[in-house]
Coordinates of C-alpha atoms in Angstrom, one line a residue:
Chain A
M182 CA 107.4 72.0 89.0
N183 CA 105.3 69.8 86.7
T184 CA 107.7 70.2 83.7
P185 CA 109.1 66.8 82.6
P186 CA 112.9 66.6 82.5
H187 CA 114.5 67.1 79.0
P188 CA 117.9 66.0 77.9
I189 CA 120.1 69.1 78.2
S190 CA 122.4 70.1 75.3
P191 CA 126.0 69.7 76.4
N192 CA 126.7 73.2 75.1
A193 CA 123.7 74.9 76.7
T194 CA 124.5 77.7 79.0
I195 CA 122.6 77.6 82.3
A196 CA 123.0 80.0 85.2
L197 CA 121.2 80.8 88.5
A198 CA 121.4 83.6 91.0
I199 CA 119.4 84.2 94.2
H200 CA 119.2 86.8 96.9
G201 CA 117.9 87.0 100.4
G202 CA 117.7 90.7 101.0
A203 CA 120.1 93.6 101.4
G204 CA 120.9 95.8 104.4
N205 CA 123.3 96.4 107.3
I206 CA 124.7 92.9 107.1
T207 CA 128.2 92.7 108.6
P208 CA 130.2 90.1 110.5
S209 CA 129.6 92.0 113.7
N210 CA 125.8 92.0 113.2
L211 CA 125.7 88.3 112.3
P212 CA 127.0 85.8 114.9
P213 CA 129.0 82.9 113.3
N214 CA 126.2 80.3 113.9
Q215 CA 123.7 82.6 112.1
E216 CA 126.1 83.3 109.3
Q217 CA 126.4 79.5 108.8
A218 CA 122.7 79.1 108.8
Y219 CA 122.3 81.7 106.0
R220 CA 125.2 80.2 104.1
D221 CA 123.6 76.7 104.3
A222 CA 120.2 78.0 103.3
L223 CA 121.5 79.9 100.3
T224 CA 123.6 76.9 99.3
Q225 CA 120.7 74.5 99.5
V226 CA 118.5 76.7 97.3
L227 CA 121.3 77.1 94.7
E228 CA 122.0 73.4 94.6
T229 CA 118.3 72.5 94.3
G230 CA 117.7 75.1 91.5
H231 CA 120.9 74.1 89.7
A232 CA 120.0 70.5 89.7
L233 CA 116.7 71.3 88.1
L234 CA 118.4 73.4 85.4
C235 CA 120.9 70.5 84.8
Q236 CA 118.0 68.1 84.3
G237 CA 116.6 70.4 81.6
G238 CA 114.2 72.2 84.0
H239 CA 112.6 75.4 82.8
S240 CA 113.8 78.7 84.2
L241 CA 110.2 79.6 85.3
D242 CA 110.0 76.4 87.4
V243 CA 113.5 77.0 88.8
V244 CA 112.9 80.5 90.0
E245 CA 109.5 79.5 91.5
A246 CA 111.1 76.5 93.3
A247 CA 114.0 78.6 94.6
V248 CA 111.7 81.4 95.9
R249 CA 109.4 78.8 97.5
L250 CA 112.4 77.5 99.5
L251 CA 113.3 81.0 100.5
E252 CA 109.7 81.7 101.5
D253 CA 109.5 78.6 103.5
S254 CA 112.8 79.4 105.4
P255 CA 112.2 81.5 108.6
L256 CA 115.6 83.2 108.0
F257 CA 114.3 85.5 105.2
N258 CA 111.7 88.3 105.1
A259 CA 109.3 86.5 102.7
G260 CA 106.6 83.9 103.4
K261 CA 107.4 82.2 106.8
G262 CA 109.6 84.8 108.5
A263 CA 108.0 87.9 107.0
C264 CA 108.4 91.1 109.0
F265 CA 105.4 92.6 110.8
T266 CA 103.4 95.7 109.7
Y267 CA 102.6 98.6 112.0
E268 CA 99.4 96.8 113.0
G269 CA 101.4 93.6 113.8
R270 CA 100.3 91.6 110.7
N271 CA 102.3 89.9 107.9
E272 CA 101.4 91.3 104.5
L273 CA 103.1 89.6 101.6
D274 CA 103.9 90.6 98.0
A275 CA 105.4 88.6 95.1
S276 CA 105.9 88.6 91.4
I277 CA 107.2 86.4 88.6
M278 CA 108.0 87.1 84.9
D279 CA 108.7 84.8 82.0
G280 CA 111.3 86.2 79.7
H281 CA 110.2 84.0 76.8
T282 CA 106.5 85.2 76.7
L283 CA 106.9 88.5 78.5
Q284 CA 104.0 87.4 80.6
A285 CA 104.0 88.1 84.3
G286 CA 101.9 87.6 87.5
A287 CA 101.9 89.2 90.9
V288 CA 100.1 89.4 94.2
A289 CA 100.3 92.2 96.8
G290 CA 99.0 92.6 100.4
V291 CA 98.1 88.9 100.9
T292 CA 98.0 87.4 104.4
T293 CA 96.9 83.8 104.0
I294 CA 98.7 82.3 101.0
R295 CA 101.6 80.1 102.1
N296 CA 103.7 80.7 99.0
P297 CA 102.9 84.0 97.4
I298 CA 105.3 83.3 94.5
S299 CA 103.1 80.4 93.4
A300 CA 100.1 82.6 93.6
A301 CA 101.9 85.1 91.4
R302 CA 102.6 82.3 88.9
A303 CA 98.9 81.2 89.0
V304 CA 97.9 84.8 88.2
M305 CA 100.2 84.7 85.2
E306 CA 99.1 81.3 83.9
R307 CA 95.5 80.9 85.0
S308 CA 94.0 84.3 85.0
P309 CA 93.6 87.1 82.4
Y310 CA 95.3 89.4 84.9
V311 CA 98.8 90.4 86.0
L312 CA 98.4 91.9 89.5
L313 CA 95.9 90.9 92.1
I314 CA 95.7 92.5 95.6
G315 CA 94.4 91.8 99.1
T316 CA 91.5 89.5 99.8
G317 CA 90.7 89.2 96.1
A318 CA 94.1 87.7 95.5
E319 CA 93.6 85.3 98.4
S320 CA 90.2 84.2 96.9
F321 CA 91.9 83.6 93.6
A322 CA 94.6 81.5 95.2
A323 CA 92.1 79.5 97.2
D324 CA 90.0 78.9 94.0
Q325 CA 93.2 77.7 92.3
G326 CA 93.8 75.1 95.0
L327 CA 97.0 76.8 96.4
E328 CA 97.8 76.2 100.0
I329 CA 96.0 78.6 102.3
V330 CA 97.2 79.0 105.9
E331 CA 96.1 80.9 108.9
P332 CA 97.9 84.3 109.1
E333 CA 99.7 83.0 112.2
Y334 CA 101.7 80.6 110.0
F335 CA 103.9 83.5 109.1
Y336 CA 104.8 84.4 112.7
T337 CA 108.5 84.0 113.7
R338 CA 109.7 85.0 117.1
R339 CA 112.7 86.7 115.6
Q340 CA 110.6 89.1 113.4
Y341 CA 108.1 89.6 116.2
E342 CA 110.8 90.7 118.6
R343 CA 112.3 93.1 116.0
W344 CA 108.8 94.5 115.5
E345 CA 108.1 94.9 119.2
K346 CA 111.4 96.7 119.7
S347 CA 110.9 99.1 116.7
H348 CA 107.2 99.5 117.3
Q349 CA 107.8 100.6 120.8
A350 CA 110.3 103.1 119.4
R351 CA 107.5 104.3 117.1
E352 CA 109.6 104.1 114.1
E353 CA 107.6 104.0 110.9
S354 CA 110.4 102.3 109.0
A355 CA 112.9 100.2 110.8
S356 CA 116.6 100.6 110.5
L357 CA 117.8 97.8 112.8
N358 CA 120.8 95.7 112.4
G359 CA 120.7 92.8 110.0
E360 CA 118.7 92.8 106.8
K361 CA 116.9 96.1 106.3
F362 CA 115.3 95.5 102.9
G363 CA 114.3 91.9 103.4
T364 CA 113.2 90.4 100.1
V365 CA 114.1 87.2 98.4
G366 CA 114.5 86.6 94.7
A367 CA 115.8 84.3 92.0
V368 CA 116.8 84.7 88.3
A369 CA 117.7 81.9 86.0
L370 CA 118.7 81.1 82.4
D371 CA 117.8 77.6 81.3
S372 CA 119.1 75.3 78.6
Y373 CA 116.5 76.5 76.2
G374 CA 117.7 80.1 76.4
D375 CA 114.8 81.2 78.5
L376 CA 115.2 83.7 81.3
A377 CA 112.9 84.1 84.2
A378 CA 112.8 86.2 87.4
A379 CA 110.9 85.9 90.7
T380 CA 110.7 88.1 93.8
S381 CA 108.9 87.7 97.1
T382 CA 108.8 89.8 100.3
G383 CA 107.2 90.6 103.6
G384 CA 107.9 94.2 102.8
M385 CA 109.2 97.0 105.0
M386 CA 108.9 96.4 108.8
N387 CA 106.3 98.6 110.4
K388 CA 104.8 99.4 107.0
R389 CA 101.4 101.0 107.3
Y390 CA 98.3 101.8 105.4
G391 CA 98.6 98.9 103.0
R392 CA 102.0 100.0 101.8
V393 CA 103.3 98.0 98.8
G394 CA 106.9 98.3 97.6
D395 CA 108.7 97.3 94.4
S396 CA 108.7 93.5 94.8
P397 CA 105.3 92.8 93.2
I398 CA 105.7 95.5 90.5
I399 CA 106.8 94.3 87.1
G400 CA 109.6 96.6 85.8
A401 CA 110.5 97.7 89.4
G402 CA 111.3 94.7 91.5
T403 CA 111.1 92.0 88.8
Y404 CA 111.7 91.9 85.0
A405 CA 112.7 89.2 82.5
N406 CA 113.1 89.4 78.8
N407 CA 115.0 86.8 76.7
A408 CA 116.3 89.7 74.6
T409 CA 118.2 91.3 77.5
C410 CA 118.1 89.9 81.0
A411 CA 116.3 88.7 84.1
V412 CA 116.4 90.9 87.2
S413 CA 115.2 90.6 90.8
A414 CA 115.7 93.6 93.2
T415 CA 115.9 94.2 96.9
G416 CA 116.1 97.5 98.5
H417 CA 114.3 100.6 99.6
G418 CA 111.2 99.8 97.6
E419 CA 109.9 103.4 97.1
H420 CA 113.1 104.4 95.3
F421 CA 113.1 101.2 93.3
L422 CA 109.5 101.9 92.2
C423 CA 110.2 105.5 91.1
N424 CA 113.3 104.5 89.3
V425 CA 111.7 101.5 87.5
V426 CA 114.9 99.7 88.4
A427 CA 114.5 96.2 86.9
Y428 CA 113.3 97.4 83.5
D429 CA 115.9 100.2 83.4
I430 CA 118.6 97.6 83.5
A431 CA 117.0 95.8 80.5
A432 CA 116.5 99.2 78.7
L433 CA 120.2 100.1 79.1
M434 CA 121.1 96.7 77.6
E435 CA 118.6 97.0 74.7
Y436 CA 119.0 100.7 73.8
K437 CA 122.6 101.4 74.7
G438 CA 124.2 98.0 74.2
L439 CA 125.5 97.8 77.8
S440 CA 126.5 94.4 79.2
V441 CA 124.3 93.2 82.1
Q442 CA 127.1 94.0 84.5
D443 CA 127.5 97.5 83.3
A444 CA 123.8 98.1 83.1
A445 CA 123.1 96.8 86.6
E446 CA 126.1 98.8 88.0
E447 CA 124.9 101.9 86.3
V448 CA 121.4 101.7 87.7
V449 CA 122.2 100.4 91.3
M450 CA 125.6 102.2 92.0
H451 CA 125.0 105.4 90.1
K452 CA 121.4 106.3 89.2
L453 CA 119.8 104.9 92.4
A454 CA 122.7 105.9 94.7
Q455 CA 122.5 109.5 93.5
R456 CA 118.9 109.5 94.6
R457 CA 119.8 107.8 97.9
G458 CA 118.1 104.6 96.8
E459 CA 119.8 101.9 98.8
G460 CA 119.7 98.2 97.9
G461 CA 120.8 95.8 95.2
V462 CA 119.8 93.5 92.4
I463 CA 120.6 90.1 91.0
A464 CA 120.6 89.9 87.2
I465 CA 121.5 87.3 84.5
G466 CA 122.1 88.5 81.0
K467 CA 120.8 86.5 78.0
N468 CA 124.3 84.9 77.5
G469 CA 124.4 83.8 81.1
Q470 CA 126.6 86.5 82.7
V471 CA 125.6 87.1 86.4
A472 CA 125.7 90.6 88.0
M473 CA 124.9 91.2 91.7
P474 CA 125.7 94.9 92.5
F475 CA 124.4 96.4 95.8
S476 CA 124.9 99.8 97.5
S477 CA 123.9 98.6 101.0
V478 CA 126.5 97.3 103.5
G479 CA 125.6 93.7 102.6
M480 CA 123.3 91.5 100.6
Y481 CA 122.6 87.8 101.1
R482 CA 123.3 86.4 97.6
G483 CA 124.6 83.5 95.7
S484 CA 125.0 82.2 92.1
I485 CA 126.0 79.3 90.0
T486 CA 127.5 80.6 86.8
A487 CA 127.7 79.0 83.4
D488 CA 131.0 77.3 84.3
G489 CA 129.4 75.6 87.2
Q490 CA 131.1 77.7 89.9
M491 CA 129.0 78.3 93.0
S492 CA 129.5 81.3 95.2
V493 CA 127.6 82.4 98.3
H494 CA 128.2 85.8 100.0
M495 CA 126.6 88.2 102.4
F496 CA 129.2 90.9 103.1
K497 CA 130.9 93.3 100.7
Chain B
M274 CA 95.9 123.7 94.2
N275 CA 97.4 125.8 97.0
T276 CA 100.2 127.1 94.9
P277 CA 100.2 130.9 94.7
P278 CA 100.2 132.4 91.2
H279 CA 103.6 133.4 89.8
P280 CA 104.3 135.8 87.0
I281 CA 104.9 133.7 83.9
S282 CA 107.9 134.3 81.7
P283 CA 106.7 135.5 78.3
N284 CA 109.0 133.0 76.7
A285 CA 108.1 130.0 78.8
T286 CA 106.7 127.0 77.0
I287 CA 103.6 125.5 78.6
A288 CA 101.6 122.5 77.3
L289 CA 98.8 120.3 78.5
A290 CA 97.3 117.1 77.3
I291 CA 94.5 115.0 78.7
H292 CA 92.7 111.7 77.9
G293 CA 89.5 110.1 78.9
G294 CA 90.1 106.5 77.8
A295 CA 90.6 104.5 74.7
G296 CA 88.4 101.8 73.0
N297 CA 85.8 101.2 70.3
I298 CA 84.8 104.9 70.1
T299 CA 83.3 105.6 66.7
P300 CA 80.6 108.1 65.4
S301 CA 78.2 105.2 65.1
N302 CA 78.7 104.2 68.8
L303 CA 78.4 107.7 70.1
P304 CA 75.1 109.6 69.5
P305 CA 75.7 113.3 68.6
N306 CA 74.4 114.6 71.9
Q307 CA 76.8 112.3 73.8
E308 CA 79.7 113.3 71.5
Q309 CA 79.0 116.9 72.3
A310 CA 78.9 116.1 76.1
Y311 CA 82.4 114.5 75.8
R312 CA 83.7 117.3 73.7
D313 CA 82.4 119.9 76.2
A314 CA 83.8 118.0 79.2
L315 CA 87.3 117.6 77.6
T316 CA 87.3 121.3 76.5
Q317 CA 86.4 122.5 80.0
V318 CA 89.1 120.4 81.6
L319 CA 91.7 121.7 79.1
E320 CA 90.6 125.4 79.6
T321 CA 90.8 125.0 83.4
G322 CA 94.2 123.4 83.3
H323 CA 95.6 125.8 80.8
A324 CA 94.4 128.9 82.7
L325 CA 96.2 127.6 85.7
L326 CA 99.4 127.1 83.7
C327 CA 99.1 130.6 82.2
Q328 CA 98.8 132.0 85.8
G329 CA 102.1 130.3 86.6
G330 CA 100.5 127.2 88.1
H331 CA 102.7 124.2 88.8
S332 CA 102.3 121.1 86.5
L333 CA 101.7 118.9 89.5
D334 CA 98.7 121.1 90.6
V335 CA 97.5 121.2 87.0
V336 CA 97.5 117.5 86.4
E337 CA 95.8 116.9 89.7
A338 CA 93.1 119.5 89.0
A339 CA 92.5 118.1 85.5
V340 CA 92.2 114.6 86.7
R341 CA 89.9 115.6 89.6
L342 CA 87.5 117.2 87.1
L343 CA 87.6 114.0 85.0
E344 CA 87.1 111.9 88.1
D345 CA 84.1 114.1 89.1
S346 CA 82.5 113.7 85.6
P347 CA 80.2 110.8 85.3
L348 CA 81.2 110.5 81.6
F349 CA 84.5 108.8 82.3
N350 CA 85.6 105.5 83.9
A351 CA 87.3 107.1 87.0
G352 CA 85.9 108.4 90.2
K353 CA 82.2 109.1 89.7
G354 CA 81.3 107.0 86.7
A355 CA 83.7 104.2 87.4
C356 CA 82.9 100.8 86.0
F357 CA 81.7 97.9 88.1
T358 CA 83.7 94.9 89.2
Y359 CA 82.5 91.3 88.9
E360 CA 81.0 91.6 92.4
G361 CA 79.3 94.9 91.4
R362 CA 81.6 97.2 93.3
N363 CA 83.6 100.2 92.2
E364 CA 87.4 99.8 92.9
L365 CA 89.5 102.7 91.9
D366 CA 93.2 103.2 91.2
A367 CA 95.3 106.3 90.6
S368 CA 98.9 107.6 90.4
I369 CA 100.8 110.8 90.0
M370 CA 104.4 111.6 89.4
D371 CA 106.5 114.8 89.7
G372 CA 109.1 115.1 86.9
H373 CA 111.2 117.5 88.9
T374 CA 111.7 115.4 92.0
L375 CA 111.0 112.0 90.5
Q376 CA 108.7 111.3 93.4
A377 CA 105.4 109.6 92.9
G378 CA 102.3 108.4 94.8
A379 CA 99.6 105.9 94.0
V380 CA 96.6 104.2 95.5
A381 CA 94.9 101.0 94.3
G382 CA 91.7 99.1 95.0
V383 CA 90.1 102.0 96.9
T384 CA 86.3 102.3 97.3
T385 CA 85.6 105.3 99.5
I386 CA 88.0 108.1 98.4
R387 CA 86.1 110.6 96.3
N388 CA 89.2 111.7 94.4
P389 CA 91.8 108.9 94.2
I390 CA 94.2 111.2 92.4
S391 CA 94.4 113.5 95.4
A392 CA 95.0 110.5 97.6
A393 CA 97.9 109.5 95.3
R394 CA 99.3 113.0 95.7
A395 CA 98.9 112.8 99.5
V396 CA 100.8 109.5 99.5
M397 CA 103.6 111.2 97.5
E398 CA 103.8 114.3 99.7
R399 CA 102.7 113.2 103.1
S400 CA 103.9 109.6 103.6
P401 CA 107.2 107.8 103.2
Y402 CA 105.5 105.5 100.7
V403 CA 104.7 105.4 97.0
L404 CA 101.9 102.8 96.7
L405 CA 99.1 102.2 99.2
I406 CA 96.3 99.6 98.6
G407 CA 92.8 98.8 99.8
T408 CA 91.5 99.7 103.2
G409 CA 95.0 100.8 104.3
A410 CA 95.0 103.5 101.5
E411 CA 91.5 104.5 102.6
S412 CA 92.6 104.9 106.2
F413 CA 95.5 107.0 105.1
A414 CA 93.2 109.3 103.0
A415 CA 90.8 109.7 105.9
D416 CA 93.7 110.5 108.2
Q417 CA 94.8 113.1 105.8
G418 CA 91.4 114.8 105.7
L419 CA 90.6 113.9 102.1
E420 CA 86.9 113.6 101.2
I421 CA 85.6 110.1 102.0
V422 CA 82.3 109.0 100.4
E423 CA 80.0 106.1 100.7
P424 CA 80.8 103.5 98.0
E425 CA 77.5 104.3 96.4
Y426 CA 78.8 107.7 95.4
F427 CA 80.5 106.1 92.5
Y428 CA 77.3 104.6 91.1
T429 CA 76.1 105.7 87.7
R430 CA 73.2 104.2 85.9
R431 CA 75.2 104.0 82.6
Q432 CA 78.0 101.9 84.1
Y433 CA 75.6 99.8 86.1
E434 CA 73.6 98.9 83.0
R435 CA 76.8 98.1 81.1
W436 CA 77.8 95.9 84.0
E437 CA 74.4 94.1 84.3
K438 CA 74.5 93.4 80.6
S439 CA 78.0 92.1 80.5
H440 CA 77.7 90.3 83.8
Q441 CA 74.7 88.4 82.6
A442 CA 76.8 87.4 79.6
R443 CA 79.4 86.1 82.1
E444 CA 82.2 87.9 80.4
E445 CA 85.2 88.3 82.5
S446 CA 86.4 91.3 80.6
A447 CA 84.1 93.5 78.7
S448 CA 84.3 94.4 75.1
L449 CA 81.2 96.5 74.6
N450 CA 80.9 99.5 72.4
G451 CA 82.2 102.8 73.7
E452 CA 85.2 103.2 75.8
K453 CA 86.8 99.8 76.5
F454 CA 89.8 100.9 78.5
G455 CA 88.3 103.7 80.5
T456 CA 90.9 105.6 82.2
V457 CA 91.6 109.3 82.6
G458 CA 94.9 111.1 82.6
A459 CA 96.7 114.4 82.3
V460 CA 100.3 115.5 81.5
A461 CA 101.6 119.0 81.7
L462 CA 104.7 121.1 81.2
D463 CA 104.7 124.3 83.3
S464 CA 106.5 127.6 82.9
Y465 CA 109.2 126.4 85.3
G466 CA 110.1 123.6 83.0
D467 CA 108.6 121.0 85.3
L468 CA 106.7 118.0 83.9
A469 CA 104.0 116.0 85.7
A470 CA 101.7 113.1 84.9
A471 CA 98.6 111.8 86.6
T472 CA 96.3 108.8 85.8
S473 CA 93.1 107.6 87.4
T474 CA 90.7 104.7 86.6
G475 CA 87.8 102.5 87.7
G476 CA 89.8 99.7 85.9
M477 CA 88.5 97.0 83.7
M478 CA 84.7 96.3 83.8
N479 CA 84.0 93.0 85.5
K480 CA 87.5 92.7 86.9
R481 CA 87.7 90.1 89.7
Y482 CA 89.9 89.1 92.6
G483 CA 91.3 92.5 93.3
R484 CA 92.6 93.0 89.8
V485 CA 94.8 96.1 89.4
G486 CA 96.0 97.3 86.0
D487 CA 98.7 99.7 84.9
S488 CA 97.1 103.0 86.0
P489 CA 98.5 103.1 89.6
I490 CA 101.8 101.6 88.5
I491 CA 104.7 104.1 88.1
G492 CA 106.5 103.2 84.9
A493 CA 103.5 101.5 83.4
G494 CA 100.5 103.8 83.5
T495 CA 102.2 107.0 84.7
Y496 CA 105.7 108.4 84.4
A497 CA 107.3 111.9 84.5
N498 CA 110.9 113.0 84.4
N499 CA 112.0 116.6 83.5
A500 CA 114.9 115.0 81.5
T501 CA 112.6 113.3 79.1
C502 CA 108.8 113.4 79.2
A503 CA 105.5 113.0 81.1
V504 CA 103.3 110.1 80.1
S505 CA 99.8 108.9 81.0
A506 CA 98.5 105.7 79.5
T507 CA 95.1 104.1 78.8
G508 CA 94.7 100.6 77.4
H509 CA 94.6 96.9 78.2
G510 CA 96.4 97.3 81.5
E511 CA 97.9 93.8 81.6
H512 CA 99.9 94.5 78.4
F513 CA 100.8 98.0 79.6
L514 CA 102.2 96.5 82.9
C515 CA 104.3 93.8 81.2
N516 CA 105.6 96.3 78.7
V517 CA 106.4 99.0 81.3
V518 CA 104.9 101.4 78.7
A519 CA 105.3 104.9 80.3
Y520 CA 108.9 104.4 81.3
D521 CA 109.8 102.7 78.0
I522 CA 108.9 105.9 76.2
A523 CA 111.2 107.9 78.5
A524 CA 113.9 105.3 78.1
L525 CA 113.8 105.5 74.3
M526 CA 114.2 109.3 74.5
E527 CA 117.0 109.2 77.1
Y528 CA 119.0 106.3 75.7
K529 CA 118.3 106.4 72.0
G530 CA 117.7 110.1 71.5
L531 CA 114.2 109.7 70.0
S532 CA 111.7 112.5 70.0
V533 CA 108.7 112.1 72.3
Q534 CA 106.5 111.6 69.1
D535 CA 108.8 108.8 67.8
A536 CA 109.3 107.2 71.2
A537 CA 105.5 107.1 71.9
E538 CA 104.7 105.8 68.4
E539 CA 107.4 103.1 68.7
V540 CA 106.0 101.9 72.0
V541 CA 102.3 102.1 71.3
M542 CA 102.1 101.4 67.6
H543 CA 104.9 98.9 67.3
K544 CA 106.1 97.2 70.4
L545 CA 102.7 97.0 72.1
A546 CA 100.8 96.4 68.9
Q547 CA 103.1 93.4 68.1
R548 CA 102.1 91.9 71.5
R549 CA 98.4 92.7 70.9
G550 CA 98.4 95.4 73.5
E551 CA 95.7 97.8 72.6
G552 CA 95.4 101.4 73.9
G553 CA 97.1 104.7 73.8
V554 CA 99.1 107.3 75.6
I555 CA 99.3 111.0 76.0
A556 CA 102.9 112.4 76.3
I557 CA 104.6 115.7 76.6
G558 CA 108.3 116.0 75.9
K559 CA 110.6 118.2 77.9
N560 CA 110.4 120.9 75.2
G561 CA 106.6 120.9 75.1
Q562 CA 105.9 118.6 72.1
V563 CA 102.7 116.7 72.5
A564 CA 102.2 113.1 71.3
M565 CA 98.9 111.1 71.6
P566 CA 99.3 107.9 69.6
F567 CA 96.7 105.1 70.1
S568 CA 96.1 101.7 68.5
S569 CA 92.5 101.3 69.5
V570 CA 89.6 102.6 67.3
G571 CA 89.3 105.8 69.3
M572 CA 90.6 107.7 72.3
Y573 CA 89.0 110.6 74.1
R574 CA 91.8 113.2 74.1
G575 CA 92.7 116.8 73.9
S576 CA 95.7 119.1 74.2
I577 CA 96.7 122.7 74.3
T578 CA 100.1 123.0 72.7
A579 CA 102.9 125.5 73.3
D580 CA 101.4 127.8 70.6
G581 CA 98.1 128.0 72.5
Q582 CA 96.2 125.8 70.0
M583 CA 93.5 123.7 71.5
S584 CA 92.4 120.4 70.0
V585 CA 89.8 117.9 71.2
H586 CA 89.3 114.6 69.4
M587 CA 87.8 111.2 70.0
F588 CA 87.9 109.3 66.7
K589 CA 90.9 108.4 64.5

């Protein structure tokens, strides 16, 4: 966020898309006041990110800022509001990628970093590494001066009650109403033609044994390359990992000439769906087209396209 | 290793390739007696794996068995013989993928599991997860009855002396003579037409902050798909992660129709090399062709091709 504003070219194409997780999100599962709360939160994040892009902000700053807001909101399963593990903890994962440099950073299994996405960015920019895990990642974040919190900071009554309910039922992976694959993410194209992608999550409720999903994995949950697209995924992480989802969309564009819409649809609605991999992605192509396919019942999502049109949706 | 032997079809194509890491491996860096020790170790692993394939063994069993042998050898940077972290510990990573089911398993940052590759396989076959990290992964392995050892088991004088030397020089990433990107891996095609890949490592010497490279990441260090190829990588992990190396080779075969040789060369010798990503891969295509390109000075490697020819090499 320390990028000085630049004058934007009047012809420059900018675009932004965000998600707040996919799952069994229906009008009957979401009371009207809650629906409005989600709509307001997504709208605020889009407006903030878009204003930055309009001021000549860099896509990397924009996706980090958008994901920080989503992490700070207790409505989403990332940062504050993360789901609970089998042991009743909050273990967070995040990753970020710069489509201009093809550099990336990620953290996994962290419990004390207030904004895991900023730790991921610090890994990318201030270490020779890409992926740091556990207490090592926390030490790095502390050394870098990032905000460290007590693990209790991530507690929300909503997630704790969901955990208690499912934990008592001894489910290893939850399938309650509402968001099932809670993850947040952002993708942006800035006025310099640079793409970036960022993803952050509390992971799968009741996860055990240090389970890590696709969110902190470059190529699976997050990918950005100015030559093709920027992608952030949300879904059943194990399937997204084995199907290398985010990079596969880029590969279909690069090697088969597909549009971002066709590539994202092919991966999410056909390849993944055939393998029972439920979830969705948000993607922006190098020319600014936005695609947001999902195979789950609903996905919290929103975008501001190149023509300035904003849309916020959660149901099919 | 509990697969009963099956009669092999006389026409079935089988193939096996292994690696023991890439780096500055030259005749002048490797005294003749050491060269012979590496040659013997690689030969023994190839013979063991090939015998299993000839008896109708499954590729998944073969790559696990081959990597276990490489992990147990103190010559290679995986399992016993792993390099030391900045703090003087041994933190191990491994992954395995089944090209028939497209299922995978992985562990990262483990310090007490004698054979991380077997833990990766247990994650794949006996958990709903793909990637487990740290103490959680260790608890899972213990619960599954895998062999747990004291962290001191992984100590070798050779690696400790390399660490002391480089640690005193305060290098964050080592660039000593000998293997630089120590990793071991195996890929196999069995008589049923099934491909599998496995990779295991002690990571980068002097790594800090819970650094994890490409070895336990499906799509980066390991990938297998009966439709295309099986790949295990060794190299500067951060570059391999950002370039999604293993899956990229499969994508070039699937989407552009390249042979496994051309796809592996394109990724390792062109795409990665342009981005200063040093290292190599071993790959077997669905028809049994073996490719082992590398951009580093040397790579410990060997294969037994479909015609039964064995080769073991370490230099260019």
